[in-house]
Coordinates of C-alpha atoms in Angstrom, one line a residue:
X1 CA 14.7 -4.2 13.9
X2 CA 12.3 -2.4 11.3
X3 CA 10.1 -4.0 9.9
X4 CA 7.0 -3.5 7.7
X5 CA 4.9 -6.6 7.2
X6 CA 2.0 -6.9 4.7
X7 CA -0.8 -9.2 4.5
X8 CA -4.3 -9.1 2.8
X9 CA -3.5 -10.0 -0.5
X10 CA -5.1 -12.9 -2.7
X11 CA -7.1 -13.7 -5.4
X12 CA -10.8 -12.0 -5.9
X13 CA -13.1 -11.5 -9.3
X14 CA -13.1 -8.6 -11.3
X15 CA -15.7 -6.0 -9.2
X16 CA -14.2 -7.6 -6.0
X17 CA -12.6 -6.2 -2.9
X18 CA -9.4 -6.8 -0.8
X19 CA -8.3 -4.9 2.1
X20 CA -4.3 -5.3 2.8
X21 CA -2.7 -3.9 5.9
X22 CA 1.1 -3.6 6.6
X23 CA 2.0 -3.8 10.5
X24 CA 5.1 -1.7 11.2
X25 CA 7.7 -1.8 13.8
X26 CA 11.2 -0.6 14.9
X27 CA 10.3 2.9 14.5
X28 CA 8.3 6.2 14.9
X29 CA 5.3 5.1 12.7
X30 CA 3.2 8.2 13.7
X31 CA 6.3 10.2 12.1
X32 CA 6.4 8.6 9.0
X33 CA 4.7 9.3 5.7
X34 CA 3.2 5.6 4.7
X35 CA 2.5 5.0 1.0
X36 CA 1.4 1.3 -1.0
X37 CA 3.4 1.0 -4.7
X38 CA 2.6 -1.7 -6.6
X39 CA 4.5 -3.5 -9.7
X40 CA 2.9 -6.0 -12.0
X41 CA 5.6 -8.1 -13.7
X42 CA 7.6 -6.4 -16.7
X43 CA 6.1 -2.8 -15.2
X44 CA 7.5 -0.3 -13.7
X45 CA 6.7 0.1 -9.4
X46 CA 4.0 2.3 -9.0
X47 CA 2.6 4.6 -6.3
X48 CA -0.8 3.7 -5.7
X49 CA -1.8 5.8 -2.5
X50 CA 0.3 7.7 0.1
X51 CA -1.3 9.0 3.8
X52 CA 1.2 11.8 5.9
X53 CA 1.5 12.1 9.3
X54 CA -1.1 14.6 9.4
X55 CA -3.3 12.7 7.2
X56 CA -2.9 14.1 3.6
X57 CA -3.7 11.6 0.8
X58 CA -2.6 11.1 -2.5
X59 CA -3.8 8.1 -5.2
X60 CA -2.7 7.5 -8.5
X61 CA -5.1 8.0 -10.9
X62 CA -5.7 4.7 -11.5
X63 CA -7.3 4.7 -8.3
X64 CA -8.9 7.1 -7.4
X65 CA -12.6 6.5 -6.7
X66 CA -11.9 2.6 -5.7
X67 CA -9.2 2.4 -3.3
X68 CA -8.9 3.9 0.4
X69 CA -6.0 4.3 2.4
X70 CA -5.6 4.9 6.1
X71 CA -3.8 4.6 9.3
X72 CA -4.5 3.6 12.9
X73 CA -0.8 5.2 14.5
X74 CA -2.4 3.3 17.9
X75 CA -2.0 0.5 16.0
X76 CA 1.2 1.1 14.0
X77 CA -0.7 0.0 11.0
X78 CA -1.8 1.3 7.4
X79 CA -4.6 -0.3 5.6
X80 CA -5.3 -0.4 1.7
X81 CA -9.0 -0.7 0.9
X82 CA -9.4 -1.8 -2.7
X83 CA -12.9 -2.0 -3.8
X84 CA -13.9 -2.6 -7.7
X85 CA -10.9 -4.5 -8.3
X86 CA -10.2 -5.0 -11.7
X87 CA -7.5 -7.5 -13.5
X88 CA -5.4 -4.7 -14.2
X89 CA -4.9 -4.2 -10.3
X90 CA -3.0 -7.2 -10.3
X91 CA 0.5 -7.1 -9.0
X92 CA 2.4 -7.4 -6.1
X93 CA 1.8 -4.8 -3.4
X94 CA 4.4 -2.8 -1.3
X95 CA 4.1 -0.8 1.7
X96 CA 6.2 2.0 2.5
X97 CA 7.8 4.4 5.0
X98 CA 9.3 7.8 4.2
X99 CA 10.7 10.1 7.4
X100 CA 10.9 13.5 7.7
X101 CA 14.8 13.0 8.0
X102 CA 14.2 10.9 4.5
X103 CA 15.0 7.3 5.6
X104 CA 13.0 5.2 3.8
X105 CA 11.6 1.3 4.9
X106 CA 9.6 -1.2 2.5
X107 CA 7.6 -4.3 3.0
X108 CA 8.0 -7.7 1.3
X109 CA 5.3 -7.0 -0.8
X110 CA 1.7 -9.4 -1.0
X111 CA 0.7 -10.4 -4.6
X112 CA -3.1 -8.9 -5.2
X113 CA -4.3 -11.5 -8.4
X114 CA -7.8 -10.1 -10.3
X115 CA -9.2 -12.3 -12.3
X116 CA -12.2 -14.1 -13.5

């Protein structure tokens, strides 16, 4: 069964940091593009950052300079680190999986709240 599992999120202060990781299973993760998208209520989902197989990386430009992403493939996992959080950054965050053969996974989503 696939399944893409998110945790890290909560509530921090404005200037904060969180770090959110999704745990994959039930396939190839080492072949699979891995992105977060994030959707605040009444918004449109978003694509925040996105990390290849090879290790290519794209951010939005809303956060670019703050956030990190990686992978650890030994460890079937893909990390978000969010650093100089701001209230805007609020919303619930999704992790993704794109293949090569375009099947496509997402998480359940973990809500990320900034505020003071």
């Amino acid at each position: 069964q696939v399944q893409l599992v998110e945790s890290g999120g909560g509530l921090v202060q404005p200037g904060g940091s969180l770090r959110l990781s999704c745990a994959a299973s039930g396939f190839t993760f080492g072949n699979y593009i891995m992105s977060w998208y994030r959707q605040a209520p009444r918004k449109e989902r978003e694509l925040v950052a996105r990390i290849s197989s090879a290790g290519t990386i794209n951010y939005g430009d809303s956060v670019k300079g703050r956030f990190t992403i990686s992978r650890d493939n030994a460890k079937n996992t893909v990390y978000l680190q969010m650093n100089s959080l701001k209230p805007e950054d609020t919303a619930v965050y999704y992790c993704n999986a794109v293949g090569i053969s375009t099947d496509e996974y997402w998480g359940q989503g973990t809500q990320v709240t900034v505020s003071s």
